[in-house]
Coordinates of C-alpha atoms and ligand atoms in Angstrom, one line a residue:
M1225 CA -13.4 5.4 1.1
E1226 CA -14.1 4.7 4.8
Q1227 CA -14.2 1.0 4.0
G1228 CA -10.7 1.3 2.4
K1229 CA -9.4 2.9 5.6
R1230 CA -10.4 0.0 7.8
R1231 CA -8.8 -2.6 5.6
F1232 CA -5.4 -3.8 6.8
S1233 CA -2.8 -2.2 4.6
I1234 CA 0.9 -1.9 4.2
G1235 CA 2.8 1.1 2.9
L1236 CA 5.8 -0.2 1.1
T1237 CA 8.6 2.3 0.5
G1238 CA 12.3 2.7 0.0
G1239 CA 14.7 5.0 -1.8
I1240 CA 15.0 5.0 -5.6
G1241 CA 16.6 1.7 -6.7
S1242 CA 16.2 0.0 -3.3
G1243 CA 14.1 -2.8 -4.7
K1244 CA 10.5 -1.6 -4.0
T1245 CA 9.1 -2.9 -7.2
T1246 CA 10.9 -6.2 -6.9
V1247 CA 9.6 -6.8 -3.4
A1248 CA 6.1 -5.6 -4.2
D1249 CA 5.9 -8.1 -7.1
M1250 CA 7.1 -10.9 -4.8
L1251 CA 4.4 -10.1 -2.2
G1252 CA 1.8 -9.8 -5.0
A1253 CA 2.8 -13.3 -6.3
R1254 CA 2.1 -14.6 -2.7
G1255 CA -1.4 -13.0 -2.7
A1256 CA -1.2 -9.4 -1.6
A1257 CA -3.2 -6.8 -3.5
L1258 CA -0.9 -4.2 -5.0
V1259 CA -1.7 -0.5 -5.5
D1260 CA 1.3 1.2 -7.1
T1261 CA 1.1 5.0 -6.7
D1262 CA 3.9 5.6 -9.2
L1263 CA 2.0 3.7 -11.8
I1264 CA -1.1 5.7 -11.1
A1265 CA 0.9 8.9 -11.4
H1266 CA 2.3 7.8 -14.7
Q1267 CA -1.2 7.0 -16.0
L1268 CA -2.4 10.4 -14.9
T1269 CA 0.3 12.0 -16.9
A1270 CA 0.2 9.7 -20.0
P1271 CA -1.6 10.9 -23.2
G1272 CA -5.2 11.5 -22.3
G1273 CA -4.4 11.3 -18.5
S1274 CA -6.7 13.3 -16.3
A1275 CA -3.8 15.5 -15.0
I1276 CA -2.8 16.6 -18.5
P1277 CA -5.3 19.5 -19.1
E1278 CA -4.3 21.2 -15.9
I1279 CA -0.6 20.7 -16.5
H1280 CA -1.1 22.2 -20.0
A1281 CA -3.1 25.1 -18.5
Q1282 CA -0.5 25.9 -15.8
F1283 CA 2.8 25.1 -17.5
G1284 CA 2.1 25.3 -21.2
A1285 CA 2.5 23.0 -24.2
A1286 CA 6.3 23.1 -23.8
F1287 CA 6.0 20.6 -21.0
L1288 CA 4.0 18.1 -23.0
T1289 CA 5.4 15.6 -25.6
A1290 CA 4.2 15.4 -29.1
E1291 CA 1.9 12.6 -28.0
G1292 CA 0.4 14.7 -25.3
A1293 CA 2.1 13.1 -22.3
L1294 CA 3.9 15.0 -19.5
D1295 CA 7.5 15.6 -20.7
R1296 CA 9.0 14.1 -17.5
G1297 CA 12.6 14.9 -18.3
R1298 CA 11.9 18.5 -18.9
M1299 CA 9.6 18.8 -15.9
R1300 CA 12.1 17.1 -13.7
Q1301 CA 14.8 19.6 -14.7
Y1302 CA 12.4 22.5 -14.2
V1303 CA 11.1 21.6 -10.8
F1304 CA 14.6 20.9 -9.5
S1305 CA 15.5 24.6 -10.3
D1306 CA 12.2 26.0 -9.1
P1307 CA 10.6 24.8 -5.8
Q1308 CA 7.4 26.8 -6.5
A1309 CA 6.9 25.0 -9.7
K1310 CA 7.4 21.8 -7.8
S1311 CA 4.6 22.6 -5.4
R1312 CA 2.3 23.7 -8.2
L1313 CA 2.8 20.4 -10.0
E1314 CA 2.2 18.5 -6.7
S1315 CA -1.0 20.4 -6.1
I1316 CA -2.2 19.2 -9.4
L1317 CA -1.1 15.6 -9.0
H1318 CA -1.5 14.7 -5.4
P1319 CA -5.3 15.1 -5.1
L1320 CA -5.7 13.1 -8.3
I1321 CA -3.3 10.4 -7.1
R1322 CA -5.2 10.2 -3.9
I1323 CA -8.6 9.7 -5.6
E1324 CA -7.3 7.1 -8.1
T1325 CA -5.4 5.3 -5.3
E1326 CA -8.5 4.9 -3.1
R1327 CA -10.5 3.8 -6.2
A1328 CA -7.8 1.1 -6.9
A1329 CA -7.7 0.1 -3.3
E1330 CA -11.4 -0.6 -3.2
A1331 CA -11.3 -2.7 -6.3
A1332 CA -8.1 -4.6 -5.3
Q1333 CA -8.6 -8.3 -4.4
G1334 CA -6.1 -9.9 -2.1
A1335 CA -5.2 -11.1 1.4
Y1336 CA -4.2 -7.6 2.3
L1337 CA -3.4 -4.3 0.6
I1338 CA 0.0 -3.0 -0.3
F1339 CA 0.4 0.6 -1.3
V1340 CA 3.7 1.2 -3.0
V1341 CA 4.6 4.8 -2.2
P1342 CA 8.2 6.0 -3.1
L1343 CA 7.9 9.1 -0.9
L1344 CA 5.8 7.7 2.0
V1345 CA 8.2 8.7 4.7
E1346 CA 8.1 12.3 3.4
S1347 CA 4.3 12.3 3.7
S1348 CA 2.4 12.5 7.0
S1349 CA -0.9 11.7 5.3
W1350 CA 0.5 8.5 3.9
K1351 CA 1.9 7.4 7.2
E1352 CA -1.5 7.9 8.8
R1353 CA -3.3 6.1 5.9
V1354 CA -1.5 2.7 6.3
S1355 CA -1.5 0.2 9.1
R1356 CA 2.2 -0.6 8.8
V1357 CA 5.2 0.8 7.1
L1358 CA 7.6 -1.6 5.3
V1359 CA 10.9 -0.2 4.2
V1360 CA 13.1 -1.9 1.5
D1361 CA 16.6 -1.0 2.6
C1362 CA 20.0 -0.9 1.0
S1363 CA 23.1 1.2 1.1
E1364 CA 23.3 4.4 -1.0
E1365 CA 26.2 2.9 -3.0
T1366 CA 23.9 0.0 -4.0
Q1367 CA 21.1 2.4 -4.9
L1368 CA 23.4 4.5 -7.1
R1369 CA 24.8 1.4 -8.9
R1370 CA 21.4 -0.1 -9.6
V1371 CA 19.8 3.1 -10.8
I1372 CA 22.7 4.0 -13.1
S1373 CA 22.7 0.6 -14.6
R1374 CA 18.9 0.5 -15.0
S1375 CA 18.4 4.1 -16.3
G1376 CA 21.8 5.2 -17.7
L1377 CA 21.2 8.5 -15.9
P1378 CA 24.5 10.4 -15.0
E1379 CA 25.6 9.8 -11.4
A1380 CA 25.1 13.5 -10.5
Q1381 CA 21.5 13.3 -11.5
V1382 CA 20.9 10.2 -9.5
R1383 CA 22.6 11.8 -6.5
A1384 CA 20.3 14.8 -6.9
I1385 CA 17.2 12.6 -6.9
M1386 CA 18.5 10.8 -3.8
A1387 CA 19.2 14.1 -2.1
A1388 CA 15.6 15.2 -2.6
Q1389 CA 14.3 12.0 -0.9
A1390 CA 14.3 11.2 2.8
T1391 CA 17.6 9.8 4.1
R1392 CA 18.2 6.1 4.8
A1393 CA 18.1 6.8 8.5
Q1394 CA 14.8 8.7 8.3
R1395 CA 13.2 5.8 6.4
L1396 CA 14.5 3.2 8.9
A1397 CA 13.2 5.3 11.8
A1398 CA 9.7 5.3 10.2
A1399 CA 9.7 1.5 9.5
D1400 CA 7.6 -1.1 11.3
D1401 CA 9.3 -3.8 9.1
V1402 CA 12.5 -3.7 7.1
I1403 CA 13.6 -5.9 4.2
D1404 CA 17.4 -5.9 3.7
N1405 CA 18.0 -5.8 -0.1
D1406 CA 21.7 -5.1 -0.1
G1407 CA 22.5 -8.6 -1.0
E1408 CA 21.7 -11.1 -3.7
P1409 CA 18.2 -11.3 -5.1
A1410 CA 18.0 -14.8 -3.6
A1411 CA 18.2 -13.3 -0.1
L1412 CA 14.8 -11.7 -0.6
A1413 CA 12.5 -14.8 -0.7
P1414 CA 12.9 -15.9 3.0
Q1415 CA 12.3 -12.3 4.2
V1416 CA 9.3 -11.9 1.9
D1417 CA 7.9 -15.2 3.1
R1418 CA 8.2 -14.2 6.7
L1419 CA 6.5 -10.9 6.2
H1420 CA 3.7 -12.3 4.0
A1421 CA 2.9 -14.8 6.8
L1422 CA 2.9 -12.0 9.4
Y1423 CA 0.7 -9.7 7.2
S1424 CA -1.7 -12.5 6.3
R1425 CA -2.1 -13.2 10.1
L1426 CA -2.6 -9.5 11.0
A1427 CA -5.1 -9.0 8.2
M1428 CA -7.4 -11.7 9.6
Q1429 CA -7.5 -10.2 13.1
Ligands
ADP2785 P1 12.7 0.6 -7.0 O1 11.3 0.1 -7.4 O2 12.9 0.7 -5.5 O3 13.3 1.7 -7.7 P2 13.5 -1.9 -8.3 O4 12.8 -3.0 -7.7 O5 13.0 -1.4 -9.6 O6 13.7 -0.7 -7.3 O7 15.0 -2.3 -8.4 C1 16.0 -1.4 -9.0 C2 16.9 -2.2 -10.0 O8 17.7 -3.1 -9.3 C3 16.1 -3.1 -10.9 O9 16.7 -3.2 -12.2 C4 16.1 -4.5 -10.2 O10 16.0 -5.5 -11.1 C5 17.5 -4.4 -9.6 N1 17.5 -5.2 -8.3 C6 16.6 -5.2 -7.3 N2 17.1 -5.9 -6.2 C7 18.3 -6.4 -6.6 C8 19.3 -7.2 -5.9 N3 19.1 -7.7 -4.7 N4 20.4 -7.5 -6.6 C9 20.6 -7.0 -7.8 N5 19.7 -6.2 -8.5 C10 18.6 -5.9 -7.9

């Protein structure tokens, strides 16, 4: 774990629908090592995932699907209405995510490490863990449009998810680097190229 701490690392974040996954994949294609904390959280809560027994014990079988995965829709609704349930769920998930993340970071091969962390700005431990914070930025209208067209969720639900995240201004204030993703996908490549060159240089120092 100590070795992981010393390695040059980027924390990539942004609001829902900002384009985190898109940008992470582009940096990965250029040689960065990606650790996606959302993916890890999904694996922990998939059938047979290591968070499932404790979720079952604390919340009951009603929060699991027939296949034995976390019923995300049901849990999302429940924790929105009950902050205590939210912190109970987080106290199950966060330590497991941390362990799996560090394991993945040690195994990852690449010029430098990128942790993709949707709620990085909200977490002081994540801000301390990474060498630099990269924010993928776009307007709230753009976020809404993208998430609705990707997921089909009703607008009110997307707005509620956005309201539970840091604001655009809070994210920008925490950023060392910003990628503007309000425009066409083609506008990303030059920005990604510039940052990849910077990160590759910094990782060698
Ligand atoms: P996040 O990981 O931050 O939620 P994604 O990278 O998954 O965001 O992007 C959200 C959705 O918007 C995806 O369907 C993606 O293909 C699309 N998208 C991302 N960037 C752009 C862009 N510049 N123009 C149009 N669509 C985009």
